[in-house]
Structure formats: C-alpha cells, structure tokens
XYZ file of C-alpha atoms in Angstrom:
758
model
C 0.000 0.000 0.000
C 2.748 2.467 0.835
C 4.560 1.746 -2.443
C 1.402 2.184 -4.497
C 0.558 5.360 -2.629
C 4.013 6.781 -3.291
C 3.751 5.926 -6.972
C 0.349 7.583 -7.185
C 1.731 10.788 -5.661
C 4.648 10.757 -8.117
C 2.327 10.403 -11.087
C -0.009 13.059 -9.684
C 2.844 15.536 -9.644
C 3.794 14.525 -13.181
C 0.314 14.864 -14.662
C -0.623 18.049 -12.853
C 2.483 19.690 -14.238
C 1.612 18.342 -17.686
C -1.955 19.628 -17.477
C -0.829 23.086 -16.461
C 1.654 23.326 -19.306
C -0.867 21.990 -21.798
C -3.246 24.741 -20.747
C -0.690 27.152 -22.107
C -0.256 25.036 -25.293
C 3.397 24.167 -24.787
C 4.965 21.549 -27.115
C 4.860 17.905 -25.955
C 8.619 17.497 -25.717
C 8.821 20.604 -23.613
C 6.125 19.279 -21.309
C 8.003 15.977 -20.979
C 11.279 17.715 -20.252
C 9.801 19.916 -17.520
C 7.915 17.001 -15.936
C 11.059 14.865 -15.978
C 13.095 17.618 -14.354
C 10.540 18.019 -11.589
C 10.336 14.251 -10.991
C 14.106 13.905 -10.924
C 14.309 16.715 -8.400
C 11.723 15.002 -6.236
C 12.899 11.386 -6.534
C 16.279 11.259 -8.196
C 14.755 9.264 -11.062
C 14.228 10.201 -14.737
C 10.778 10.341 -16.345
C 10.421 9.497 -20.026
C 7.177 10.440 -21.812
C 6.262 9.347 -25.322
C 3.169 9.998 -27.365
C 0.861 12.986 -27.305
C -1.043 14.630 -24.471
C -4.831 14.636 -24.869
C -6.534 17.377 -22.850
C -10.083 17.502 -21.475
C -11.872 20.600 -20.117
C -15.206 19.407 -18.726
C -16.461 18.585 -16.217
C -12.919 18.758 -14.873
C -9.756 19.822 -16.537
C -7.523 16.852 -17.238
C -4.944 15.245 -19.430
C -4.189 11.773 -20.793
C -0.640 10.733 -21.609
C 0.914 8.149 -23.859
C 3.412 5.550 -22.616
C 5.665 6.616 -19.742
C 8.641 5.187 -17.868
C 10.533 6.041 -14.676
C 14.147 4.959 -14.444
C 15.355 2.459 -11.882
C 18.171 2.695 -9.328
C 21.606 2.511 -10.911
C 22.464 -0.814 -9.224
C 19.185 -2.539 -10.151
C 19.052 -5.275 -12.786
C 16.016 -3.831 -14.609
C 16.521 -0.386 -16.214
C 12.914 0.732 -15.641
C 11.347 1.121 -12.211
C 7.798 2.008 -13.316
C 6.297 1.863 -16.764
C 2.731 2.290 -18.027
C 0.887 2.396 -21.321
C -0.633 5.636 -20.220
C -2.051 7.718 -17.406
C -4.878 10.178 -17.049
C -5.498 12.798 -14.396
C -8.241 15.322 -13.744
C -8.291 18.312 -11.393
C -11.144 20.417 -10.038
C -11.572 23.256 -12.569
C -13.056 25.754 -10.141
C -10.358 25.052 -7.560
C -7.714 25.445 -10.258
C -9.148 28.851 -11.259
C -8.824 29.791 -7.618
C -5.173 28.774 -7.667
C -5.598 25.431 -5.895
C -4.714 22.145 -7.605
C -7.161 19.472 -6.457
C -6.859 16.145 -8.247
C -10.186 14.305 -8.419
C -9.475 11.444 -10.815
C -6.407 9.357 -11.610
C -6.015 6.277 -13.802
C -2.905 4.195 -14.558
C -3.180 1.939 -17.606
C -1.194 -1.317 -17.485
C 1.477 -0.151 -15.077
C 4.462 -2.433 -14.445
C 6.389 -1.897 -11.209
C 9.779 -3.592 -10.798
C 10.664 -3.923 -7.105
C 14.104 -5.184 -6.188
C 16.109 -5.813 -3.027
C 19.834 -6.350 -3.435
C 21.778 -9.016 -1.578
C 23.231 -6.295 0.660
C 19.744 -5.095 1.650
C 19.448 -2.009 -0.616
C 15.971 -1.398 -2.078
C 15.098 0.340 -5.341
C 12.008 1.996 -3.851
C 14.172 4.182 -1.627
C 14.501 7.504 -3.487
C 17.280 10.086 -3.487
C 15.328 13.336 -3.112
C 16.225 16.963 -2.646
C 15.456 16.508 1.015
C 17.930 13.684 1.345
C 20.639 15.370 -0.732
C 20.316 18.705 1.044
C 19.347 20.671 -2.117
C 16.072 22.186 -3.250
C 14.943 22.784 -6.822
C 14.418 26.530 -7.348
C 10.807 27.373 -7.676
C 9.848 23.892 -6.543
C 6.339 23.423 -5.362
C 4.803 20.943 -3.026
C 2.686 18.072 -4.299
C -0.979 18.877 -4.803
C -3.354 18.107 -1.991
C -5.483 14.985 -2.327
C -8.850 15.395 -0.596
C -11.385 13.888 -3.000
C -10.091 11.369 -5.505
C -11.172 8.389 -7.541
C -8.109 6.360 -8.585
C -7.814 3.213 -10.668
C -5.052 0.829 -11.647
C -5.951 -1.172 -14.744
C -4.311 -4.508 -15.557
C -1.148 -3.754 -13.635
C 1.783 -5.902 -12.626
C 4.202 -5.840 -9.687
C 7.344 -7.965 -9.825
C 9.539 -8.335 -6.721
C 13.056 -9.787 -6.988
C 14.559 -10.483 -3.540
C 18.339 -10.865 -3.658
C 18.419 -11.669 0.059
C 16.193 -14.744 -0.056
C 16.728 -15.530 -3.734
C 12.995 -15.524 -4.467
C 10.910 -13.826 -7.143
C 7.291 -12.824 -6.528
C 4.935 -11.860 -9.323
C 1.599 -10.018 -9.030
C -0.345 -9.880 -12.280
C -3.808 -8.806 -13.462
C -3.792 -6.078 -10.818
C -7.000 -4.074 -10.930
C -7.587 -1.689 -8.049
C -9.972 1.179 -7.437
C -9.636 3.572 -4.531
C -12.093 6.311 -3.621
C -10.837 9.031 -1.302
C -13.562 11.074 0.384
C -14.275 13.171 3.471
C -11.479 15.594 2.651
C -8.943 12.808 2.441
C -9.842 11.059 5.664
C -11.732 8.087 4.182
C -10.414 5.615 1.613
C -12.517 2.821 0.140
C -10.479 0.115 -1.575
C -11.611 -2.630 -3.937
C -9.171 -4.681 -5.955
C -8.134 -8.019 -7.366
C -4.929 -9.635 -8.603
C -3.188 -12.910 -9.302
C -0.343 -13.376 -6.803
C 2.068 -16.056 -8.023
C -0.852 -17.612 -9.831
C -3.200 -17.398 -6.836
C -6.350 -15.361 -7.420
C -6.731 -12.740 -4.672
C -9.002 -9.838 -3.854
C -9.189 -7.074 -1.263
C -12.068 -4.912 -0.149
C -12.397 -2.509 2.737
C -12.100 0.979 4.116
C -9.483 3.002 5.925
C -10.272 6.108 7.968
C -7.429 8.505 8.751
C -7.331 11.042 11.545
C -6.141 13.615 9.000
C -6.126 13.635 5.205
C -4.113 10.564 4.195
C -1.927 11.136 7.230
C 0.570 8.360 7.875
C -0.308 7.419 11.430
C -3.384 6.195 13.223
C -5.943 4.647 10.893
C -9.125 2.692 11.444
C -9.264 -0.317 9.137
C -12.026 -2.599 8.004
C -10.245 -4.807 5.515
C -10.747 -8.280 4.115
C -8.383 -10.189 1.840
C -9.690 -13.251 0.067
C -7.674 -15.687 -2.026
C -8.027 -19.167 -3.397
C -6.020 -20.225 -0.351
C -8.096 -18.540 2.340
C -9.213 -15.269 3.859
C -7.819 -12.677 6.239
C -9.686 -9.788 7.775
C -8.892 -7.045 10.264
C -11.279 -4.608 11.878
C -9.859 -2.025 14.254
C -7.306 0.704 14.777
C -3.793 0.437 13.391
C -0.864 2.781 13.831
C 2.124 0.509 13.201
C 3.291 -2.981 14.016
C 3.676 -2.023 17.672
C 0.361 -0.212 18.123
C -3.012 -1.574 17.040
C -6.350 -2.589 18.507
C -8.710 -4.793 16.566
C -10.171 -8.130 15.602
C -8.049 -10.399 13.403
C -9.593 -13.341 11.584
C -7.718 -15.881 9.470
C -9.053 -18.846 7.553
C -6.647 -20.995 5.532
C -7.981 -24.257 4.105
C -4.462 -25.041 2.798
C -1.865 -23.592 5.219
C 1.144 -25.054 3.368
C 0.165 -23.336 0.127
C -0.424 -20.086 2.014
C 3.014 -20.338 3.641
C 4.614 -20.910 0.254
C 2.782 -17.847 -1.085
C 4.143 -15.845 1.851
C 7.676 -17.066 1.130
C 7.862 -19.239 4.252
C 9.425 -22.684 4.456
C 6.926 -25.546 4.279
C 5.968 -27.464 7.383
C 8.047 -30.606 8.002
C 6.582 -33.956 7.044
C 6.211 -34.788 10.728
C 3.582 -32.043 10.973
C 1.215 -34.285 9.034
C -1.601 -33.255 6.712
C -2.569 -29.767 7.917
C -5.731 -28.068 6.689
C -8.516 -25.666 7.685
C -6.452 -23.303 9.822
C -8.610 -20.667 11.525
C -7.919 -17.833 13.951
C -10.336 -15.390 15.526
C -8.520 -13.067 17.904
C -8.911 -9.707 19.577
C -5.525 -7.996 19.576
C -4.510 -4.816 21.408
C -0.997 -3.367 21.179
C -0.105 -0.080 22.827
C 2.925 1.338 24.536
C 4.975 -1.750 23.764
C 2.430 -4.100 25.316
C 0.235 -6.485 23.379
C -2.861 -8.308 24.572
C -4.430 -11.106 22.550
C -7.536 -13.129 23.261
C -8.706 -15.600 20.715
C -9.637 -18.995 19.498
C -8.440 -21.004 16.575
C -8.412 -24.380 15.036
C -6.754 -26.634 12.533
C -7.378 -30.055 11.074
C -4.444 -32.444 11.260
C -4.729 -35.851 9.649
C -8.500 -35.666 9.836
C -8.629 -34.647 13.517
C -9.982 -31.215 14.413
C -7.678 -29.383 16.805
C -9.070 -26.459 18.808
C -6.915 -23.639 20.225
C -7.827 -21.287 23.059
C -5.339 -18.496 23.730
C -5.058 -15.529 26.072
C -1.784 -13.648 26.106
C -0.150 -10.355 26.943
C 3.338 -8.939 26.672
C 5.751 -6.801 24.714
C 5.981 -7.426 20.983
C 7.896 -8.144 18.886
C 10.878 -9.000 21.085
C 9.578 -9.141 24.643
C 8.186 -12.088 26.610
C 4.477 -12.852 26.455
C 2.389 -14.224 29.281
C 0.224 -16.992 27.828
C -2.721 -19.030 29.031
C -3.470 -21.597 26.349
C -5.189 -24.883 25.689
C -5.079 -27.227 22.709
C -7.678 -29.943 22.310
C -7.147 -32.624 19.641
C -10.633 -34.041 19.380
C -10.974 -36.933 21.808
C -7.318 -37.908 21.421
C -5.481 -35.452 23.657
C -5.799 -32.254 25.636
C -2.825 -29.945 26.317
C -2.842 -26.844 28.507
C 0.004 -24.412 29.172
C 0.210 -21.275 31.298
C 3.429 -19.325 31.404
C 5.834 -17.130 29.502
C 6.805 -17.252 25.838
C 10.014 -15.469 24.845
C 9.440 -14.393 21.252
C 13.129 -13.569 20.794
C 14.443 -17.020 21.759
C 11.227 -19.009 21.228
C 11.602 -20.230 24.797
C 8.656 -21.174 26.997
C 8.363 -21.659 30.750
C 5.363 -22.500 32.869
C 3.014 -25.247 34.050
C 2.135 -27.882 31.445
C -0.560 -30.531 31.535
C -1.203 -33.293 28.984
C -4.020 -35.829 29.125
C -5.046 -38.532 26.673
C -7.444 -41.469 26.980
C -5.099 -43.750 25.015
C -1.356 -43.405 24.608
C -1.443 -45.686 21.566
C -4.037 -43.627 19.694
C -2.445 -40.311 20.682
C 1.040 -41.516 19.686
C -0.216 -42.852 16.354
C -1.889 -39.536 15.581
C 1.164 -37.576 16.695
C 3.557 -39.728 14.654
C 1.319 -39.768 11.614
C 1.092 -43.555 11.502
C 0.821 -46.713 13.547
C 3.068 -46.827 16.608
C 3.923 -50.097 18.362
C 3.930 -49.415 22.091
C 4.524 -52.085 24.739
C 1.488 -53.118 26.799
C 2.694 -51.075 29.753
C 2.421 -47.845 27.758
C -0.889 -48.483 26.035
C -3.172 -46.990 28.671
C -4.262 -43.435 29.465
C -1.832 -40.517 29.719
C -1.536 -37.900 32.447
C 1.544 -35.686 32.395
C 1.916 -32.567 34.517
C 4.857 -30.407 35.526
C 6.737 -27.163 35.028
C 7.968 -26.858 31.451
C 11.137 -24.957 30.590
C 11.889 -25.339 26.892
C 13.511 -23.740 23.866
C 14.251 -25.002 20.347
C 17.241 -27.025 21.603
C 16.136 -28.319 25.019
C 12.986 -29.199 26.958
C 12.843 -29.841 30.699
C 9.926 -30.861 32.894
C 10.390 -30.413 36.640
C 8.089 -31.195 39.570
C 6.660 -33.674 37.121
C 4.147 -36.457 37.421
C 4.282 -38.768 34.399
C 1.600 -41.437 34.224
C 1.427 -43.400 30.967
C -0.353 -46.740 31.173
C 1.380 -48.792 33.864
C 4.219 -46.282 34.159
C 3.773 -43.841 37.028
C 6.810 -41.663 37.744
C 7.524 -38.375 39.448
C 10.536 -36.090 39.519
C 12.517 -34.265 36.857
C 13.245 -35.093 33.233
C 14.959 -33.124 30.451
C 15.617 -33.819 26.781
C 18.198 -32.228 24.489
C 16.706 -31.606 21.060
C 19.764 -30.303 19.207
C 22.249 -32.762 17.766
C 22.313 -36.193 19.390
C 19.239 -36.755 21.580
C 19.956 -36.853 25.298
C 17.735 -37.607 28.264
C 18.519 -36.458 31.808
C 16.475 -36.760 34.946
C 15.707 -37.987 38.431
C 12.599 -40.138 38.617
C 10.814 -41.997 41.398
C 8.510 -44.904 40.567
C 6.317 -46.854 42.971
C 6.214 -49.952 40.745
C 8.076 -50.814 37.552
C 7.047 -54.049 35.839
C 9.566 -54.511 33.040
C 7.536 -57.301 31.462
C 4.854 -54.745 30.672
C 7.376 -52.739 28.670
C 8.719 -55.584 26.544
C 7.104 -57.601 23.802
C 7.038 -60.764 25.893
C 4.908 -61.696 28.892
C 7.821 -62.571 31.152
C 7.150 -66.321 31.191
C 10.624 -67.060 29.813
C 12.413 -64.042 31.223
C 14.627 -66.234 33.406
C 17.015 -68.726 31.800
C 15.352 -72.043 31.122
C 16.169 -75.035 33.297
C 14.608 -77.513 30.869
C 17.770 -78.132 28.859
C 16.879 -75.777 26.059
C 20.137 -73.867 26.287
C 20.678 -70.133 26.368
C 18.711 -67.915 23.950
C 20.472 -67.311 20.656
C 18.357 -64.347 19.537
C 20.491 -61.270 18.728
C 20.657 -58.772 21.556
C 19.355 -55.285 20.605
C 22.659 -53.459 21.070
C 21.590 -50.945 18.405
C 18.982 -49.520 20.786
C 21.825 -48.199 22.938
C 22.850 -45.857 20.125
C 19.486 -44.106 19.778
C 20.228 -41.496 22.448
C 22.413 -40.613 25.406
C 21.094 -40.547 28.955
C 21.961 -39.626 32.520
C 19.170 -40.800 34.799
C 18.723 -41.576 38.472
C 15.891 -43.989 39.195
C 14.348 -44.797 42.575
C 11.925 -47.710 42.190
C 9.765 -49.064 45.007
C 9.090 -52.464 43.403
C 10.884 -53.741 40.301
C 9.479 -56.825 38.565
C 10.755 -58.852 35.635
C 9.606 -62.385 35.001
C 10.041 -64.371 38.213
C 12.251 -61.645 39.645
C 10.890 -59.116 42.084
C 13.129 -56.547 43.735
C 12.182 -54.209 46.517
C 13.430 -50.648 46.650
C 15.991 -50.176 43.908
C 18.139 -47.104 43.405
C 20.145 -47.111 40.205
C 22.009 -44.601 38.071
C 21.722 -45.027 34.310
C 24.511 -43.543 32.206
C 24.350 -43.997 28.435
C 26.905 -42.368 26.166
C 27.495 -43.257 22.508
C 26.180 -46.782 22.969
C 28.011 -47.431 26.259
C 25.561 -48.188 29.086
C 26.512 -48.142 32.768
C 24.122 -49.175 35.526
C 25.376 -48.062 38.936
C 23.299 -49.968 41.472
C 23.360 -48.105 44.772
C 20.758 -50.393 46.303
C 18.565 -53.238 45.111
C 16.595 -55.171 47.704
C 15.961 -58.601 46.310
C 16.515 -62.347 46.659
C 16.006 -61.819 50.377
C 19.018 -59.502 50.645
C 20.663 -56.419 49.161
C 22.480 -56.127 45.838
C 25.009 -53.402 45.013
C 27.517 -52.911 42.239
C 27.736 -52.001 38.577
C 26.783 -53.501 35.226
C 28.241 -52.253 31.957
C 27.006 -52.974 28.441
C 28.980 -51.617 25.496
C 27.073 -51.668 22.229
C 29.921 -51.011 19.753
C 32.076 -53.829 21.175
C 29.105 -56.032 22.181
C 30.651 -56.621 25.577
C 29.369 -56.834 29.148
C 31.103 -56.395 32.484
C 29.586 -57.147 35.883
C 30.833 -56.238 39.355
C 28.167 -57.178 41.882
C 27.938 -57.893 45.590
C 24.943 -59.595 47.170
C 24.555 -59.708 50.924
C 22.093 -61.782 52.923
C 20.422 -63.220 49.829
C 18.604 -66.526 49.503
C 20.763 -68.647 47.267
C 17.875 -70.655 45.809
C 16.251 -67.429 44.591
C 19.471 -66.218 42.975
C 20.065 -69.548 41.219
C 16.422 -69.739 40.209
C 16.684 -66.439 38.376
C 20.196 -66.830 36.964
C 20.325 -70.557 36.191
C 16.741 -71.749 36.439
C 17.404 -74.187 39.323
C 16.808 -74.180 43.075
C 18.768 -77.320 44.026
C 20.926 -75.317 46.421
C 19.330 -73.195 49.119
C 20.507 -71.125 52.033
C 21.502 -67.686 53.230
C 24.444 -66.399 51.223
C 26.826 -63.561 50.581
C 27.964 -63.495 46.974
C 30.459 -61.478 44.955
C 30.848 -61.622 41.172
C 33.451 -60.000 38.938
C 32.719 -61.053 35.353
C 33.250 -60.025 31.748
C 31.790 -61.394 28.533
C 31.388 -60.621 24.862
C 28.836 -61.723 22.292
C 25.824 -60.910 20.163
C 23.403 -63.161 22.091
C 22.874 -64.458 25.610
C 24.273 -67.798 24.461
C 27.448 -66.130 23.172
C 27.702 -64.120 26.381
C 27.514 -67.261 28.537
C 29.994 -69.099 26.313
C 32.541 -66.294 26.753
C 31.926 -65.547 30.436
C 35.189 -65.002 32.313
C 35.893 -63.968 35.893
C 35.315 -65.046 39.470
C 32.361 -65.824 41.717
C 32.737 -66.211 45.481
C 29.995 -67.203 47.899
C 29.731 -67.936 51.618
C 26.538 -69.666 52.762
C 24.845 -70.573 56.023
C 21.880 -72.644 57.183
C 21.174 -74.229 53.829
C 20.704 -77.481 52.029
C 21.505 -79.355 48.853
C 18.124 -80.520 47.585
C 17.505 -83.691 45.607
C 19.901 -85.967 47.503
C 20.547 -87.026 51.102
C 24.281 -87.528 51.165
C 24.289 -88.889 54.700
C 21.706 -91.508 53.801
C 23.550 -92.268 50.592
C 26.709 -92.854 52.584
C 24.870 -95.259 54.880
C 22.889 -97.108 52.234
C 24.048 -97.160 48.609
C 20.750 -98.631 47.424
C 18.750 -95.638 48.682
C 20.294 -92.446 47.195
C 17.737 -90.177 48.788
C 16.766 -91.620 52.072
C 13.565 -90.522 53.686
C 14.339 -86.816 52.983
C 15.810 -85.739 49.630
C 18.062 -83.017 51.014
C 21.412 -82.594 52.667
C 21.396 -79.890 55.305
C 24.425 -77.770 56.145
C 25.048 -74.918 58.531
C 28.086 -73.461 56.821
C 29.386 -73.620 53.244
C 31.714 -71.868 50.812
C 32.036 -71.938 47.028
C 34.626 -70.301 44.758
C 34.464 -70.429 40.957
C 37.218 -69.391 38.566
C 35.585 -68.947 35.155
C 37.224 -68.938 31.734
C 35.223 -68.802 28.491
C 32.034 -70.074 30.060
C 33.630 -72.916 32.053
C 33.973 -72.573 35.825
C 36.611 -74.469 37.761
C 35.389 -75.127 41.312
C 38.417 -74.124 43.317
C 36.619 -74.201 46.667
C 33.609 -76.306 47.663
C 33.033 -77.110 51.312
C 30.139 -77.527 53.719
C 29.691 -78.340 57.391
C 26.626 -79.913 58.911
C 25.573 -82.060 61.828
C 27.080 -85.568 61.391
C 28.418 -84.647 57.937
C 31.295 -82.814 56.345
C 31.414 -82.092 52.630
C 34.245 -81.199 50.265
C 34.370 -81.269 46.528
C 35.773 -80.114 43.223
C 34.878 -80.189 39.563
C 33.620 -78.241 36.582
C 30.529 -76.077 36.052
C 29.961 -75.636 32.315
C 27.964 -72.404 32.344
C 27.820 -72.141 28.586
C 26.650 -75.738 28.194
C 24.438 -75.617 31.319
C 25.942 -78.789 32.813
C 27.846 -79.984 35.898
C 30.646 -82.479 36.533
C 31.324 -82.400 40.271
C 32.710 -84.835 42.794
C 31.348 -84.404 46.303
C 33.026 -86.105 49.263
C 30.595 -86.253 52.140
C 32.063 -87.649 55.376
C 29.848 -89.140 58.064
C 31.276 -88.037 61.427
C 30.258 -88.541 64.984
C 30.115 -84.785 65.624
C 26.771 -82.999 65.885
C 28.467 -79.605 65.564
C 27.862 -77.949 62.209
C 28.823 -74.272 62.056
C 32.264 -73.830 63.562
C 33.027 -77.549 63.391
C 36.146 -79.060 61.880
C 36.073 -79.978 58.216
C 38.768 -82.589 58.896
C 36.783 -84.473 61.538
C 37.262 -88.193 61.161
C 34.543 -90.391 59.729
C 33.332 -92.414 56.807
C 33.809 -90.751 53.402
C 31.663 -91.587 50.403
C 32.455 -89.803 47.101
C 29.331 -88.818 45.136
C 29.288 -87.797 41.474
C 26.970 -84.946 40.428
C 26.793 -84.857 36.641
C 24.541 -83.973 33.758
C 22.627 -80.967 32.487
C 21.150 -78.528 34.963
C 17.709 -79.674 33.913
C 18.363 -83.326 34.850
C 21.185 -83.694 37.359
C 22.331 -87.164 38.392
C 23.569 -88.002 41.899
C 25.336 -91.389 42.209
C 28.119 -92.920 44.259
C 31.613 -92.932 42.811
C 31.938 -96.726 42.341
C 35.609 -96.601 41.437
C 36.246 -94.786 44.652
C 34.093 -97.361 46.452
C 36.246 -100.179 45.040
C 39.390 -98.452 46.247
C 37.746 -97.907 49.612
C 36.640 -101.551 49.849
C 40.091 -102.757 48.796
C 41.705 -100.616 51.453
C 39.261 -101.869 54.059
C 39.875 -105.553 53.140
C 43.626 -105.013 53.171
C 43.314 -103.363 56.534
C 41.305 -106.295 57.874
C 43.820 -108.825 56.466
C 46.734 -106.884 57.877
C 44.956 -106.719 61.192
C 44.240 -110.477 61.141
C 47.866 -111.269 60.301
C 49.070 -108.953 63.010
C 46.689 -110.583 65.473
C 47.826 -114.112 64.460
C 51.463 -113.154 64.784
C 50.790 -111.648 68.158
C 48.957 -114.770 69.333
C 51.744 -117.081 68.148
C 54.320 -114.908 69.783
C 52.424 -114.924 72.989
C 52.223 -118.729 72.985
C 55.914 -119.045 72.172
C 56.853 -116.633 74.882
C 54.636 -118.432 77.359
C 56.210 -121.862 76.529
C 59.686 -120.482 76.660
C 58.980 -118.900 79.953
C 57.801 -122.233 81.218
C 60.829 -124.017 79.823
C 63.343 -121.417 80.828
C 61.858 -120.507 84.095
C 61.496 -116.838 83.388
C 60.483 -114.690 86.334
C 58.284 -112.503 84.190
C 60.319 -109.438 84.946
C 61.731 -107.342 82.145
C 61.093 -107.642 78.472
C 60.474 -110.900 76.738
C 63.899 -110.697 75.153
C 65.522 -110.121 78.538
C 63.589 -112.967 80.065
C 64.620 -115.312 77.244
C 68.226 -114.249 77.538
C 68.238 -114.709 81.289
C 66.552 -118.078 80.971
C 69.036 -119.292 78.402
C 71.960 -118.113 80.511
C 70.597 -119.963 83.504
C 70.140 -123.177 81.489
C 73.616 -122.878 80.047
C 75.090 -122.203 83.429
C 73.340 -125.191 84.935
C 74.404 -127.392 82.032
C 78.028 -126.358 82.250
C 77.975 -126.718 85.951
C 76.800 -130.312 85.717
C 79.495 -131.076 83.231
C 82.237 -129.787 85.434
C 80.864 -131.252 88.650
C-alpha cells in the first residue's frame, strides 16, 4: 500500500504539471522535459514520456498521456522502475481557477512496477530526493493536496526480486480502485490480482485522523484468495500499536506459507488443513494483549486452540494461558511465559489422553507399536522450561499406562538426543514394557540352552542418557526386587548401571553392570549380601537345588551378540559364603549309609556353613573351593561347572562323622567318606556314588582287615611261644620278653656247664 501510494503521488505531480503546461499550449517534448526535471528533483529518477497529451476541459480539466517510464536505481538489474501504457489525471476546474490544484481522478493503464532488493539489503524503492541530498529545486512546489479522488489501476503488474532470499514474486492482473472522500480522511479500496498464480481480492475501508496522514488509521479490511481469507477490523498505527479483531481462515496452510515465502511445514507435521484464527488484539505502549480462538485439522482430527496472552511485541516475553484440544485424542494446557526472541517457553504444562497408543499414532502420523505397559491413558503434569534445543519438565508427574513416575526429566533436542532426569517410581514391571509376557524371562532349566536371539545393542545408540531412578518395586519375570536405586549412564552406545541399592533375593544387591554396544561386551561387578541362594540360582540358572543364606560377589566379563554367546565367553570369578542351607535332591548322609537308597527318607542334605569359589574362563567354571559343614556330615568337593553348556561335573566327598556340631566344626573331623558324582545338564542332574572310589575304599578296608588279622595271628603265636619259653626257661616274668629269654638261656647254660664240670 505504501509503495502504491508513493507511486500515485509521483504520477499526480507529473500529470498536474503536464496539465498546467498543456493549458498554455506548450509543445509535448517541452512538457516531458519539464515534468522529468521536476520528478528527478523530487525522486532522483528520470521520467520518459512518449506519445501525445490529450486534454479535457469538462467537467474537470484533465490530461491523458501516452506511454511513460521512470528509471530504476543505478544498481538494479532492470533499467525501468515504473512503466505504463498511459495515465490520465483530472483536477477540479473551479479550484484550479482559484489557484488550488485538487486532483479528483487518476487512472494508470497497465502499469508495471519492478521492485528489487539487493543481496546487501538495498531497495530500489528508496529515493534520493532533494530533502535527502540537502538541495532544493528553485521554484519547486509541493505536491498537490489529495482530498477527493477516484483512482484506478488497470491490468497492472508488480514484480519483486529479492536478492536476500533468492525468491521472485509476481503479481499480475492487478486491478484496483480507490475512492478518497471526506477531505482525504476516508479511503474505500476494492481490488483483485493474481499473486504467483493465486487469485486474490481485497475490499475494505481506511479512515485517517487527518487527510491521508501516515499514522493512526481505522481499518475494516478483508483479503480473500483461493487459499483462504484474512480480515482485520480495528485501529492500526504501526506494528507495535493496534487494537482490533483479526480473523484468518486458511484451508491449505502449506500453500499459504509458500505464497508468503515461508518454508513448508516438516513432514512430521502431518496433513494440515482448515487453519482458523479469531482473535482480539490490542498493542499499545509496547504491550500487546491477545484473546482468541483457533483451530486446525491435522490428519482428519480437528484441533481447537484457546489463547489468552499479553506482553511486549515483537521481542519481549508474552504471558500466555493456552489450551489445545485434539478431538478426543489429547488435551494440552500451558500457562506461562513465551520469549518471542528465543522461542523459549516456561510455565506449568498438563497433557491428558485417553489412550497413549491412539495419541502416539496420531502424533507420529502412523501406527506406533507401544509395549502393553504404555498403552493406557496418559496424564503428564509439571513445570515446562523449553527452547528449540532443550525441553525440561520439573516437579513432574508422568503417568502413561502402567508407568507412574515423578521427579525431573529433560531432553536435548539439538544434535544427538539426550535424556537427563531424576525419577521416582512406585512400581516398575519390566515385562509390561517388553514384547514378551515374562514367562521365559529367566534362563530355562529344561535343557533348552541359552537364547540365541540377537541382543538389541543398536537400541543403545538411539540417544544418550543420565538418569537416576528410585523404584519401590521392580518386577521382571520371576524376579521381584524391593526398593531399587540405580544410576543409568548412556553415552554413545556405552551403558553403565550403577546400582546403589537393590533389595531382592532376600538380601541387598550393590555394584555395577556395563554394556557396550559397539564392542558387544558386558562387564559385571556385583555384591549380594544376605540373599537366599535358591532365589538367585532360580533367576540366573533356572534351578533351586541349592538353598541357604548367602553372601555373593561376582566379577565377570563377557562378549557376544546373544545371551548364548555371552555365557559361552563368560570369564571372571564368583565367590559365595553360605549358612543354614541345604543341597536338595539328595541325602548324602543316607547315601553314605545305604548305597541302594540315594535319597533316604528326605531328599536333602542340610548344612550350617558352606563356601564356594568359581574361577571362570570362556564359560567354564573351575570349582576351586567347595566345602560344607553340617551335623554328622562334612562335605568337600571339586569339579567343573559348564555355564555355557548348562551342565555340571562335580565330585562331592561327604564324610559321616560322629560330631553334631555344624557351624564352627572341623572340616577334617574323622569319619566315613563316600564320594558322590553330580553330573549332567542342569535340567536333569544325576547323583550317584563314585563306584571306582568305592572299590578303592573296599580294597583298602579288606587289606586293613587282612593286615589286622595277620598282626593278630602273629601276636597270638608270639604270645604262645613266649609263654612256653617262659615255662621251659623258668622266666620270672620281669623285664622284656627278650631279657627274660636271655636270662633263661643263661641260667640253662650255666646249669648245664655246671653239671658237666661237677
């Protein structure tokens, strides 16, 4: 409007000068030269007139020109700024006789206006005038007053080349009529054009406080195009001061944005249509107040907007109270501040949705597969602090399906996604957030081996995270942990779980677990205190054959693309001390007493104290320590635990002792030892006596009995010999047998010799 108004004033000056000169019958070239000089003095541009002037005297004095052209800025690409096939102007005859030039009619025939903005920001509609150059044309006169005027533009064209954005806009078939009345204070406008091929029209009025004064104006305008309509009713001074009702209706917002030179909406925005806005806007003294409603249709769902806001525009923060309702899918409300300079928002946020699945599918523009635990209703509330690169929700309550968390969470939106936060959850059932139902979440004890499905290491590379979780109850399959406090650190596919506390298996677990996605490796450093061993083995190995109170420490590493590969490569150490437990499935004491009854009346071997140490290499554990103490029994053993193959090959050496002391007793107490072999897969262990050891034991016992019998026979014979000798030799029974024999022999010899020599 300002450009057209300026052009109209320029042509008014031109034609009024021409009409006055024609009145005095000056030659056409002379008229053109004088008009060009005056225009150049006023604008710095050259006017070129061609053709003859045609005068009219009644009812108003006027003149019609032939083709005309106004030169462009020197730097512009096009040589002509404004051209037209002709122009006509009429002035009030009676006012002219009185010395006052009052233009009452103006017509431009097929004008072409070339607008251009250079890459450095210069514009060709900025004129170099006498005012700007500091000079004044001698005898110059001011432009004629415009108080009553009927103006028309017939079949015009405006072409705008923007060197900054690299775009070209083209307005063709421009036909506009403007009637100025009420001594220049009222303008009625009616026009139509094709803007970049889009048919458009405008109709309305503008009332000025003074005759065409640039300042406060009351507008009642409506613009209608093939793409939609826009209307404004109210007062307007400039972009920072207005008070009125704004209405917008755009059936095709993307096409309207393209027409306005804006980038199209991203594909994630979905199919947007039927954008409407009905708002009361007041801007004064730097403050703006807006109250309105709006709506849009996205992917077939009608979205309603309710907005109340106030603040300083265009750069200041705005206080907003808003609500967005997406049909029956979701409802979002926000009250807070919007920083128009940084596009930051801060304030309370609330989101509700009857179904997370339906809301997520609508938001994503397609079907979304959510785990069962996230398929229920949504209730999210908290204090939002967000900008284009980061969003944070504090004092938050996040309830989505079975997930109910509170605390703080933040997401980085620029570059690699990152999630930070501190969350507290009453219950977290992991089975509800996986595709399975948890029935096979623990390793199978039925001999099926470890799962060979690829582990989803690639999920670790989706985002980074730094989270602290405090969970009241954590469930997964047959595992249930009490209060669990864990730190989750995820960076470039490297996951670290720092377990500050996990109450489970009847005790407390602490330590760290690391999973590295790029190298497909795992490291574990865990300590379990006061746990029930049968519950640990039930979860880890799928067996409960060994029970008792235990303290356990594990330092392990592994590498592989599946759980099977992980178990096959497991390397490290496991140490455990146990108390008040039992080995179920066999009664070793009964087995030691009766080989034909491997179980006895009770299929368990109780112990009060035990220790186990495993040294693991590539999924095979060497049992370096295996001992147990119990009433009437001591147990030692060694062997192999094939973790990867889920099998055992152990030799247990229970010893039946006559000592009822268990805990604190001696492992080396004497007694009967019976080796027992424990072999086979975990799913079907076999307990049987070690027959080869039994043969050795029997052989040793027979040899001992034979040796004892021989020793006894020798002793008996010796006793009889000694007794006979004593009788024969007359031993006194004093001294050793050898002494008695020697004395007896000496006496016999002495007596014999004496008889010889007597």
